[in-house]
Amino acid sequence: MHTLAEVRDEPMTADGLVLRRPRPGDADLVHRGTHDPLVREFLQAVVPHRDAAAAEKWLTEIPPMLWETGRAAYFALEDAATGVPVGWAELVDLDPERESAEVAVWLLPEHRRLRTAKAALRLACRFGFERIGLRRIDAFAAADNMPSQLTGAAIGFRRAGYRPALFRSSRTHRLHDAVHATLVPEDLC
Ligand SMILES: CC(C)(COP(=O)(O)OP(=O)(O)OC[C@H]1O[C@@H](n2cnc3c(N)ncnc32)[C@H](O)[C@@H]1OP(=O)(O)O)[C@@H](O)C(=O)NCCC(=O)NCCS
């Protein structure tokens, strides 16, 4: 496994989507995403940005710092044909000993139900395996988040366990049970 500072970080493109490092111009994407009710329900510790300027400041400072210190790889996802940002992906909890990480993806509402999610999750996992050299990627979806679980299963994630009261909704602060699923490079499809 490589440290993030060592990895090739140029964009990765497949299935009409581009996965690339975020930039300050992604402020509208991040501002909207952090206010989206489903993103706030199903991801932990989502802090809604006050406005696009606050999101731009966050993008300028935080993702590069997390990348340089090897703590998290954040990505914007964009439509390869139009260049329009459609969502976000992240590899967090990078563990050099286990050569593992955790993945999460969200799409803006108008880009859901279009079968974009599988391509998005696949690209984030390919980055983890091919560029970082991970041997395992975990995903924790709320038990009532069927689109997330089905998307993972469709690209090769296997169910690894049920974790009661694993994480707190950023929106309602209620605890969600989670389904743990895990992916190894040989299973990615
Ligand atoms: C999770 C997310 C990226 C999935 O993207 P999506 O575009 O909604 O997913 P898709 O439309 O491709 O649906 C995936 C599967 O779930 C099914 N599905 C979609 N909505 C569903 C629903 N409300 N109930 C049950 N199944 C549903 C689809 O039919 C599809 O299954 P299929 O391929 O067998 O037909 C998107 O919903 C999202 O951004 N959600 C908010 C953030 C989030 O929850 N992120 C994951 C955190 S772990």
PDB file of C-alpha atoms and ligand atoms in Angstrom:
ATOM      1  CA  MET A   1       0.000   0.000   0.000  1.00  0.00           C
ATOM      2  CA  HIS A   2       1.263   3.474  -0.910  1.00  0.00           C
ATOM      3  CA  THR A   3       0.842   6.620   1.139  1.00  0.00           C
ATOM      4  CA  LEU A   4      -1.491   9.128  -0.502  1.00  0.00           C
ATOM      5  CA  ALA A   5       1.396  11.527  -1.026  1.00  0.00           C
ATOM      6  CA  GLU A   6       3.014   8.894  -3.295  1.00  0.00           C
ATOM      7  CA  VAL A   7       0.015   7.906  -5.422  1.00  0.00           C
ATOM      8  CA  ARG A   8      -0.700   9.034  -8.973  1.00  0.00           C
ATOM      9  CA  ASP A   9      -3.616  11.387  -8.464  1.00  0.00           C
ATOM     10  CA  GLU A  10      -4.612  12.218 -12.032  1.00  0.00           C
ATOM     11  CA  PRO A  11      -8.310  11.720 -12.840  1.00  0.00           C
ATOM     12  CA  MET A  12      -9.692   8.248 -13.521  1.00  0.00           C
ATOM     13  CA  THR A  13     -12.458   7.908 -16.152  1.00  0.00           C
ATOM     14  CA  ALA A  14     -14.886   5.051 -16.865  1.00  0.00           C
ATOM     15  CA  ASP A  15     -18.534   4.542 -17.817  1.00  0.00           C
ATOM     16  CA  GLY A  16     -19.044   8.234 -18.620  1.00  0.00           C
ATOM     17  CA  LEU A  17     -17.820   9.413 -15.222  1.00  0.00           C
ATOM     18  CA  VAL A  18     -14.644  11.114 -14.046  1.00  0.00           C
ATOM     19  CA  LEU A  19     -13.244  10.675 -10.525  1.00  0.00           C
ATOM     20  CA  ARG A  20     -10.843  13.485  -9.699  1.00  0.00           C
ATOM     21  CA  ARG A  21      -9.473  15.375  -6.742  1.00  0.00           C
ATOM     22  CA  PRO A  22     -11.823  18.145  -5.606  1.00  0.00           C
ATOM     23  CA  ARG A  23     -11.080  21.791  -6.317  1.00  0.00           C
ATOM     24  CA  PRO A  24     -12.414  25.129  -4.991  1.00  0.00           C
ATOM     25  CA  GLY A  25     -14.736  25.339  -8.028  1.00  0.00           C
ATOM     26  CA  ASP A  26     -16.681  22.384  -6.585  1.00  0.00           C
ATOM     27  CA  ALA A  27     -18.164  24.690  -3.944  1.00  0.00           C
ATOM     28  CA  ASP A  28     -21.743  24.478  -5.266  1.00  0.00           C
ATOM     29  CA  LEU A  29     -21.550  20.667  -5.350  1.00  0.00           C
ATOM     30  CA  VAL A  30     -20.310  20.477  -1.766  1.00  0.00           C
ATOM     31  CA  HIS A  31     -22.694  23.160  -0.515  1.00  0.00           C
ATOM     32  CA  ARG A  32     -25.687  21.350  -2.030  1.00  0.00           C
ATOM     33  CA  GLY A  33     -24.524  17.902  -1.012  1.00  0.00           C
ATOM     34  CA  THR A  34     -24.019  18.810   2.627  1.00  0.00           C
ATOM     35  CA  HIS A  35     -27.576  20.213   2.766  1.00  0.00           C
ATOM     36  CA  ASP A  36     -29.177  17.211   1.061  1.00  0.00           C
ATOM     37  CA  PRO A  37     -31.485  15.340   3.460  1.00  0.00           C
ATOM     38  CA  LEU A  38     -30.377  11.843   2.363  1.00  0.00           C
ATOM     39  CA  VAL A  39     -26.684  12.673   2.527  1.00  0.00           C
ATOM     40  CA  ARG A  40     -27.222  14.078   6.017  1.00  0.00           C
ATOM     41  CA  GLU A  41     -29.325  11.084   7.032  1.00  0.00           C
ATOM     42  CA  PHE A  42     -26.968   8.379   5.854  1.00  0.00           C
ATOM     43  CA  LEU A  43     -23.505   9.823   6.360  1.00  0.00           C
ATOM     44  CA  GLN A  44     -21.953  10.622   9.681  1.00  0.00           C
ATOM     45  CA  ALA A  45     -20.549  14.016  10.681  1.00  0.00           C
ATOM     46  CA  VAL A  46     -21.790  15.918   7.633  1.00  0.00           C
ATOM     47  CA  VAL A  47     -21.545  19.614   8.477  1.00  0.00           C
ATOM     48  CA  PRO A  48     -23.700  21.735   6.151  1.00  0.00           C
ATOM     49  CA  HIS A  49     -21.688  24.636   4.774  1.00  0.00           C
ATOM     50  CA  ARG A  50     -23.211  28.064   5.450  1.00  0.00           C
ATOM     51  CA  ASP A  51     -22.940  29.105   1.799  1.00  0.00           C
ATOM     52  CA  ALA A  52     -20.860  28.435  -1.328  1.00  0.00           C
ATOM     53  CA  ALA A  53     -18.085  30.724  -0.091  1.00  0.00           C
ATOM     54  CA  ALA A  54     -17.732  28.656   3.094  1.00  0.00           C
ATOM     55  CA  ALA A  55     -17.677  25.471   0.991  1.00  0.00           C
ATOM     56  CA  GLU A  56     -14.972  26.991  -1.223  1.00  0.00           C
ATOM     57  CA  LYS A  57     -12.831  27.829   1.808  1.00  0.00           C
ATOM     58  CA  TRP A  58     -13.297  24.277   3.139  1.00  0.00           C
ATOM     59  CA  LEU A  59     -12.334  22.815  -0.257  1.00  0.00           C
ATOM     60  CA  THR A  60      -9.218  24.973  -0.392  1.00  0.00           C
ATOM     61  CA  GLU A  61      -8.024  23.860   3.021  1.00  0.00           C
ATOM     62  CA  ILE A  62      -9.347  20.499   4.176  1.00  0.00           C
ATOM     63  CA  PRO A  63      -9.222  17.909   1.338  1.00  0.00           C
ATOM     64  CA  PRO A  64      -5.603  18.821   0.403  1.00  0.00           C
ATOM     65  CA  MET A  65      -4.564  18.684   4.062  1.00  0.00           C
ATOM     66  CA  LEU A  66      -6.215  15.264   4.561  1.00  0.00           C
ATOM     67  CA  TRP A  67      -4.599  13.956   1.368  1.00  0.00           C
ATOM     68  CA  GLU A  68      -1.113  15.259   2.228  1.00  0.00           C
ATOM     69  CA  THR A  69      -1.274  13.801   5.731  1.00  0.00           C
ATOM     70  CA  GLY A  70      -2.576  10.458   4.397  1.00  0.00           C
ATOM     71  CA  ARG A  71      -5.813  10.614   6.385  1.00  0.00           C
ATOM     72  CA  ALA A  72      -8.462  10.608   3.663  1.00  0.00           C
ATOM     73  CA  ALA A  73      -8.802  10.701  -0.107  1.00  0.00           C
ATOM     74  CA  TYR A  74     -11.714  12.905  -1.157  1.00  0.00           C
ATOM     75  CA  PHE A  75     -12.943  13.024  -4.745  1.00  0.00           C
ATOM     76  CA  ALA A  76     -15.441  14.902  -6.880  1.00  0.00           C
ATOM     77  CA  LEU A  77     -17.324  12.924  -9.514  1.00  0.00           C
ATOM     78  CA  GLU A  78     -18.202  14.606 -12.783  1.00  0.00           C
ATOM     79  CA  ASP A  79     -20.022  13.744 -15.978  1.00  0.00           C
ATOM     80  CA  ALA A  80     -17.296  12.937 -18.512  1.00  0.00           C
ATOM     81  CA  ALA A  81     -19.254  14.446 -21.418  1.00  0.00           C
ATOM     82  CA  THR A  82     -20.368  17.720 -19.848  1.00  0.00           C
ATOM     83  CA  GLY A  83     -17.882  18.290 -17.011  1.00  0.00           C
ATOM     84  CA  VAL A  84     -20.821  18.856 -14.650  1.00  0.00           C
ATOM     85  CA  PRO A  85     -20.089  17.704 -11.070  1.00  0.00           C
ATOM     86  CA  VAL A  86     -22.586  15.010 -10.048  1.00  0.00           C
ATOM     87  CA  GLY A  87     -21.368  13.751  -6.697  1.00  0.00           C
ATOM     88  CA  TRP A  88     -18.657  12.948  -4.233  1.00  0.00           C
ATOM     89  CA  ALA A  89     -16.630   9.912  -3.138  1.00  0.00           C
ATOM     90  CA  GLU A  90     -14.253   9.355  -0.262  1.00  0.00           C
ATOM     91  CA  LEU A  91     -11.816   6.741   0.986  1.00  0.00           C
ATOM     92  CA  VAL A  92     -11.360   7.198   4.724  1.00  0.00           C
ATOM     93  CA  ASP A  93      -9.898   5.266   7.649  1.00  0.00           C
ATOM     94  CA  LEU A  94      -6.899   4.305   5.537  1.00  0.00           C
ATOM     95  CA  ASP A  95      -5.101   1.573   7.472  1.00  0.00           C
ATOM     96  CA  PRO A  96      -1.541   0.810   6.281  1.00  0.00           C
ATOM     97  CA  GLU A  97      -1.275  -2.317   8.459  1.00  0.00           C
ATOM     98  CA  ARG A  98      -4.425  -3.937   7.133  1.00  0.00           C
ATOM     99  CA  GLU A  99      -4.048  -2.260   3.727  1.00  0.00           C
ATOM    100  CA  SER A 100      -7.715  -1.332   4.000  1.00  0.00           C
ATOM    101  CA  ALA A 101     -10.019   1.687   3.882  1.00  0.00           C
ATOM    102  CA  GLU A 102     -13.693   2.594   4.071  1.00  0.00           C
ATOM    103  CA  VAL A 103     -15.570   4.009   1.086  1.00  0.00           C
ATOM    104  CA  ALA A 104     -18.592   6.327   0.890  1.00  0.00           C
ATOM    105  CA  VAL A 105     -20.292   7.902  -2.123  1.00  0.00           C
ATOM    106  CA  TRP A 106     -23.135  10.376  -2.612  1.00  0.00           C
ATOM    107  CA  LEU A 107     -24.812  11.790  -5.680  1.00  0.00           C
ATOM    108  CA  LEU A 108     -26.802  15.000  -6.064  1.00  0.00           C
ATOM    109  CA  PRO A 109     -30.542  14.161  -6.177  1.00  0.00           C
ATOM    110  CA  GLU A 110     -30.953  14.807  -9.921  1.00  0.00           C
ATOM    111  CA  HIS A 111     -28.206  12.251 -10.651  1.00  0.00           C
ATOM    112  CA  ARG A 112     -29.791   9.436  -8.638  1.00  0.00           C
ATOM    113  CA  ARG A 113     -31.859   6.592 -10.114  1.00  0.00           C
ATOM    114  CA  LEU A 114     -29.797   6.812 -13.318  1.00  0.00           C
ATOM    115  CA  ARG A 115     -27.470   3.877 -12.627  1.00  0.00           C
ATOM    116  CA  THR A 116     -24.613   6.311 -12.072  1.00  0.00           C
ATOM    117  CA  ALA A 117     -24.020   5.050  -8.542  1.00  0.00           C
ATOM    118  CA  LYS A 118     -22.430   1.759  -9.549  1.00  0.00           C
ATOM    119  CA  ALA A 119     -19.969   3.518 -11.856  1.00  0.00           C
ATOM    120  CA  ALA A 120     -19.169   6.018  -9.107  1.00  0.00           C
ATOM    121  CA  LEU A 121     -18.553   3.404  -6.424  1.00  0.00           C
ATOM    122  CA  ARG A 122     -16.575   1.226  -8.837  1.00  0.00           C
ATOM    123  CA  LEU A 123     -14.284   4.135  -9.753  1.00  0.00           C
ATOM    124  CA  ALA A 124     -13.627   5.007  -6.102  1.00  0.00           C
ATOM    125  CA  CYS A 125     -12.784   1.360  -5.344  1.00  0.00           C
ATOM    126  CA  ARG A 126     -10.584   1.060  -8.421  1.00  0.00           C
ATOM    127  CA  PHE A 127      -8.653   4.100  -7.255  1.00  0.00           C
ATOM    128  CA  GLY A 128      -8.196   2.428  -3.883  1.00  0.00           C
ATOM    129  CA  PHE A 129      -7.000  -0.870  -5.334  1.00  0.00           C
ATOM    130  CA  GLU A 130      -5.041   0.276  -8.394  1.00  0.00           C
ATOM    131  CA  ARG A 131      -3.483   3.510  -7.217  1.00  0.00           C
ATOM    132  CA  ILE A 132      -3.254   3.149  -3.430  1.00  0.00           C
ATOM    133  CA  GLY A 133      -2.736  -0.619  -3.402  1.00  0.00           C
ATOM    134  CA  LEU A 134      -5.482  -1.443  -0.903  1.00  0.00           C
ATOM    135  CA  ARG A 135      -6.293  -5.116  -0.287  1.00  0.00           C
ATOM    136  CA  ARG A 136      -9.761  -4.545   1.171  1.00  0.00           C
ATOM    137  CA  ILE A 137     -12.424  -1.833   1.112  1.00  0.00           C
ATOM    138  CA  ASP A 138     -15.258  -1.734   3.650  1.00  0.00           C
ATOM    139  CA  ALA A 139     -18.629  -0.028   3.348  1.00  0.00           C
ATOM    140  CA  PHE A 140     -21.161   0.588   6.100  1.00  0.00           C
ATOM    141  CA  ALA A 141     -24.659   1.356   4.815  1.00  0.00           C
ATOM    142  CA  ALA A 142     -27.585   2.136   7.067  1.00  0.00           C
ATOM    143  CA  ALA A 143     -29.837  -0.919   7.269  1.00  0.00           C
ATOM    144  CA  ASP A 144     -32.659   1.132   5.708  1.00  0.00           C
ATOM    145  CA  ASN A 145     -30.463   2.502   2.899  1.00  0.00           C
ATOM    146  CA  MET A 146     -31.311  -0.044   0.197  1.00  0.00           C
ATOM    147  CA  PRO A 147     -29.883   1.894  -2.794  1.00  0.00           C
ATOM    148  CA  SER A 148     -26.489   2.009  -1.097  1.00  0.00           C
ATOM    149  CA  GLN A 149     -26.508  -1.709  -0.197  1.00  0.00           C
ATOM    150  CA  LEU A 150     -27.682  -2.767  -3.655  1.00  0.00           C
ATOM    151  CA  THR A 151     -25.088  -0.594  -5.356  1.00  0.00           C
ATOM    152  CA  GLY A 152     -22.311  -2.213  -3.332  1.00  0.00           C
ATOM    153  CA  ALA A 153     -23.597  -5.741  -3.924  1.00  0.00           C
ATOM    154  CA  ALA A 154     -23.832  -5.058  -7.668  1.00  0.00           C
ATOM    155  CA  ILE A 155     -20.106  -4.325  -7.941  1.00  0.00           C
ATOM    156  CA  GLY A 156     -18.918  -7.222  -5.780  1.00  0.00           C
ATOM    157  CA  PHE A 157     -19.191  -6.200  -2.123  1.00  0.00           C
ATOM    158  CA  ARG A 158     -20.032  -9.164   0.121  1.00  0.00           C
ATOM    159  CA  ARG A 159     -22.052  -8.826   3.270  1.00  0.00           C
ATOM    160  CA  ALA A 160     -19.726  -9.147   6.268  1.00  0.00           C
ATOM    161  CA  GLY A 161     -21.971  -8.392   9.215  1.00  0.00           C
ATOM    162  CA  TYR A 162     -24.747  -6.458  10.884  1.00  0.00           C
ATOM    163  CA  ARG A 163     -23.693  -3.670  13.231  1.00  0.00           C
ATOM    164  CA  PRO A 164     -26.498  -2.434  15.510  1.00  0.00           C
ATOM    165  CA  ALA A 165     -26.509   1.278  16.369  1.00  0.00           C
ATOM    166  CA  LEU A 166     -23.247   1.868  14.477  1.00  0.00           C
ATOM    167  CA  PHE A 167     -23.559   5.482  13.461  1.00  0.00           C
ATOM    168  CA  ARG A 168     -25.509   8.618  14.141  1.00  0.00           C
ATOM    169  CA  SER A 169     -27.463  10.440  11.439  1.00  0.00           C
ATOM    170  CA  SER A 170     -26.098  13.929  10.789  1.00  0.00           C
ATOM    171  CA  ARG A 171     -29.677  15.111  10.214  1.00  0.00           C
ATOM    172  CA  THR A 172     -31.747  13.623  13.023  1.00  0.00           C
ATOM    173  CA  HIS A 173     -28.948  12.396  15.320  1.00  0.00           C
ATOM    174  CA  ARG A 174     -30.751   9.072  15.646  1.00  0.00           C
ATOM    175  CA  LEU A 175     -28.640   5.932  15.664  1.00  0.00           C
ATOM    176  CA  HIS A 176     -28.705   3.752  12.547  1.00  0.00           C
ATOM    177  CA  ASP A 177     -28.042   0.033  12.441  1.00  0.00           C
ATOM    178  CA  ALA A 178     -25.596  -0.648   9.618  1.00  0.00           C
ATOM    179  CA  VAL A 179     -24.840  -3.424   7.185  1.00  0.00           C
ATOM    180  CA  HIS A 180     -21.112  -4.007   6.858  1.00  0.00           C
ATOM    181  CA  ALA A 181     -19.981  -5.103   3.414  1.00  0.00           C
ATOM    182  CA  THR A 182     -16.466  -5.704   2.194  1.00  0.00           C
ATOM    183  CA  LEU A 183     -14.745  -5.841  -1.188  1.00  0.00           C
ATOM    184  CA  VAL A 184     -11.435  -7.369  -2.281  1.00  0.00           C
ATOM    185  CA  PRO A 185      -9.848  -6.571  -5.660  1.00  0.00           C
ATOM    186  CA  GLU A 186     -10.591 -10.038  -7.087  1.00  0.00           C
ATOM    187  CA  ASP A 187     -14.367  -9.521  -6.556  1.00  0.00           C
ATOM    188  CA  LEU A 188     -14.710  -6.052  -8.121  1.00  0.00           C
ATOM    189  CA  CYS A 189     -17.000  -6.248 -11.134  1.00  0.00           C
TER     190      CYS A 189
HETATM  191  C1  LIG B   1     -26.521   5.778  -2.360  1.00  0.00           C
HETATM  192  C2  LIG B   1     -26.635   6.469  -3.712  1.00  0.00           C
HETATM  193  C3  LIG B   1     -25.244   6.945  -4.176  1.00  0.00           C
HETATM  194  C4  LIG B   1     -27.174   5.417  -4.707  1.00  0.00           C
HETATM  195  O1  LIG B   1     -27.373   6.056  -5.926  1.00  0.00           O
HETATM  196  P1  LIG B   1     -28.727   5.871  -6.759  1.00  0.00           P
HETATM  197  O2  LIG B   1     -28.542   6.559  -8.055  1.00  0.00           O
HETATM  198  O3  LIG B   1     -29.841   6.310  -5.882  1.00  0.00           O
HETATM  199  O4  LIG B   1     -28.742   4.316  -6.941  1.00  0.00           O
HETATM  200  P2  LIG B   1     -29.471   3.521  -8.105  1.00  0.00           P
HETATM  201  O5  LIG B   1     -30.654   4.258  -8.649  1.00  0.00           O
HETATM  202  O6  LIG B   1     -28.434   3.047  -9.077  1.00  0.00           O
HETATM  203  O7  LIG B   1     -30.051   2.311  -7.270  1.00  0.00           O
HETATM  204  C5  LIG B   1     -29.252   1.281  -6.801  1.00  0.00           C
HETATM  205  C6  LIG B   1     -30.167   0.101  -6.613  1.00  0.00           C
HETATM  206  O8  LIG B   1     -31.091   0.415  -5.552  1.00  0.00           O
HETATM  207  C7  LIG B   1     -32.442   0.302  -6.059  1.00  0.00           C
HETATM  208  N1  LIG B   1     -33.193   1.375  -5.402  1.00  0.00           N
HETATM  209  C8  LIG B   1     -33.112   2.691  -5.655  1.00  0.00           C
HETATM  210  N2  LIG B   1     -33.916   3.363  -4.823  1.00  0.00           N
HETATM  211  C9  LIG B   1     -34.496   2.429  -4.013  1.00  0.00           C
HETATM  212  C10 LIG B   1     -35.401   2.482  -2.934  1.00  0.00           C
HETATM  213  N3  LIG B   1     -35.882   3.657  -2.511  1.00  0.00           N
HETATM  214  N4  LIG B   1     -35.764   1.337  -2.335  1.00  0.00           N
HETATM  215  C11 LIG B   1     -35.278   0.143  -2.746  1.00  0.00           C
HETATM  216  N5  LIG B   1     -34.409   0.026  -3.762  1.00  0.00           N
HETATM  217  C12 LIG B   1     -34.027   1.151  -4.381  1.00  0.00           C
HETATM  218  C13 LIG B   1     -32.338   0.464  -7.545  1.00  0.00           C
HETATM  219  O9  LIG B   1     -33.403  -0.173  -8.223  1.00  0.00           O
HETATM  220  C14 LIG B   1     -31.006  -0.222  -7.827  1.00  0.00           C
HETATM  221  O10 LIG B   1     -31.138  -1.631  -7.809  1.00  0.00           O
HETATM  222  P3  LIG B   1     -31.001  -2.486  -9.148  1.00  0.00           P
HETATM  223  O11 LIG B   1     -29.672  -2.115  -9.740  1.00  0.00           O
HETATM  224  O12 LIG B   1     -31.049  -3.893  -8.660  1.00  0.00           O
HETATM  225  O13 LIG B   1     -32.159  -2.079  -9.987  1.00  0.00           O
HETATM  226  C15 LIG B   1     -27.628   7.675  -3.683  1.00  0.00           C
HETATM  227  O14 LIG B   1     -28.915   7.199  -3.375  1.00  0.00           O
HETATM  228  C16 LIG B   1     -27.240   8.746  -2.688  1.00  0.00           C
HETATM  229  O15 LIG B   1     -26.457   9.641  -3.001  1.00  0.00           O
HETATM  230  N6  LIG B   1     -27.816   8.663  -1.458  1.00  0.00           N
HETATM  231  C17 LIG B   1     -27.535   9.621  -0.395  1.00  0.00           C
HETATM  232  C18 LIG B   1     -26.167   9.390   0.234  1.00  0.00           C
HETATM  233  C19 LIG B   1     -25.944   7.969   0.661  1.00  0.00           C
HETATM  234  O16 LIG B   1     -26.801   7.317   1.208  1.00  0.00           O
HETATM  235  N7  LIG B   1     -24.706   7.498   0.410  1.00  0.00           N
HETATM  236  C20 LIG B   1     -24.275   6.168   0.820  1.00  0.00           C
HETATM  237  C21 LIG B   1     -23.735   6.213   2.192  1.00  0.00           C
HETATM  238  S1  LIG B   1     -23.192   4.594   2.738  1.00  0.00           S
END
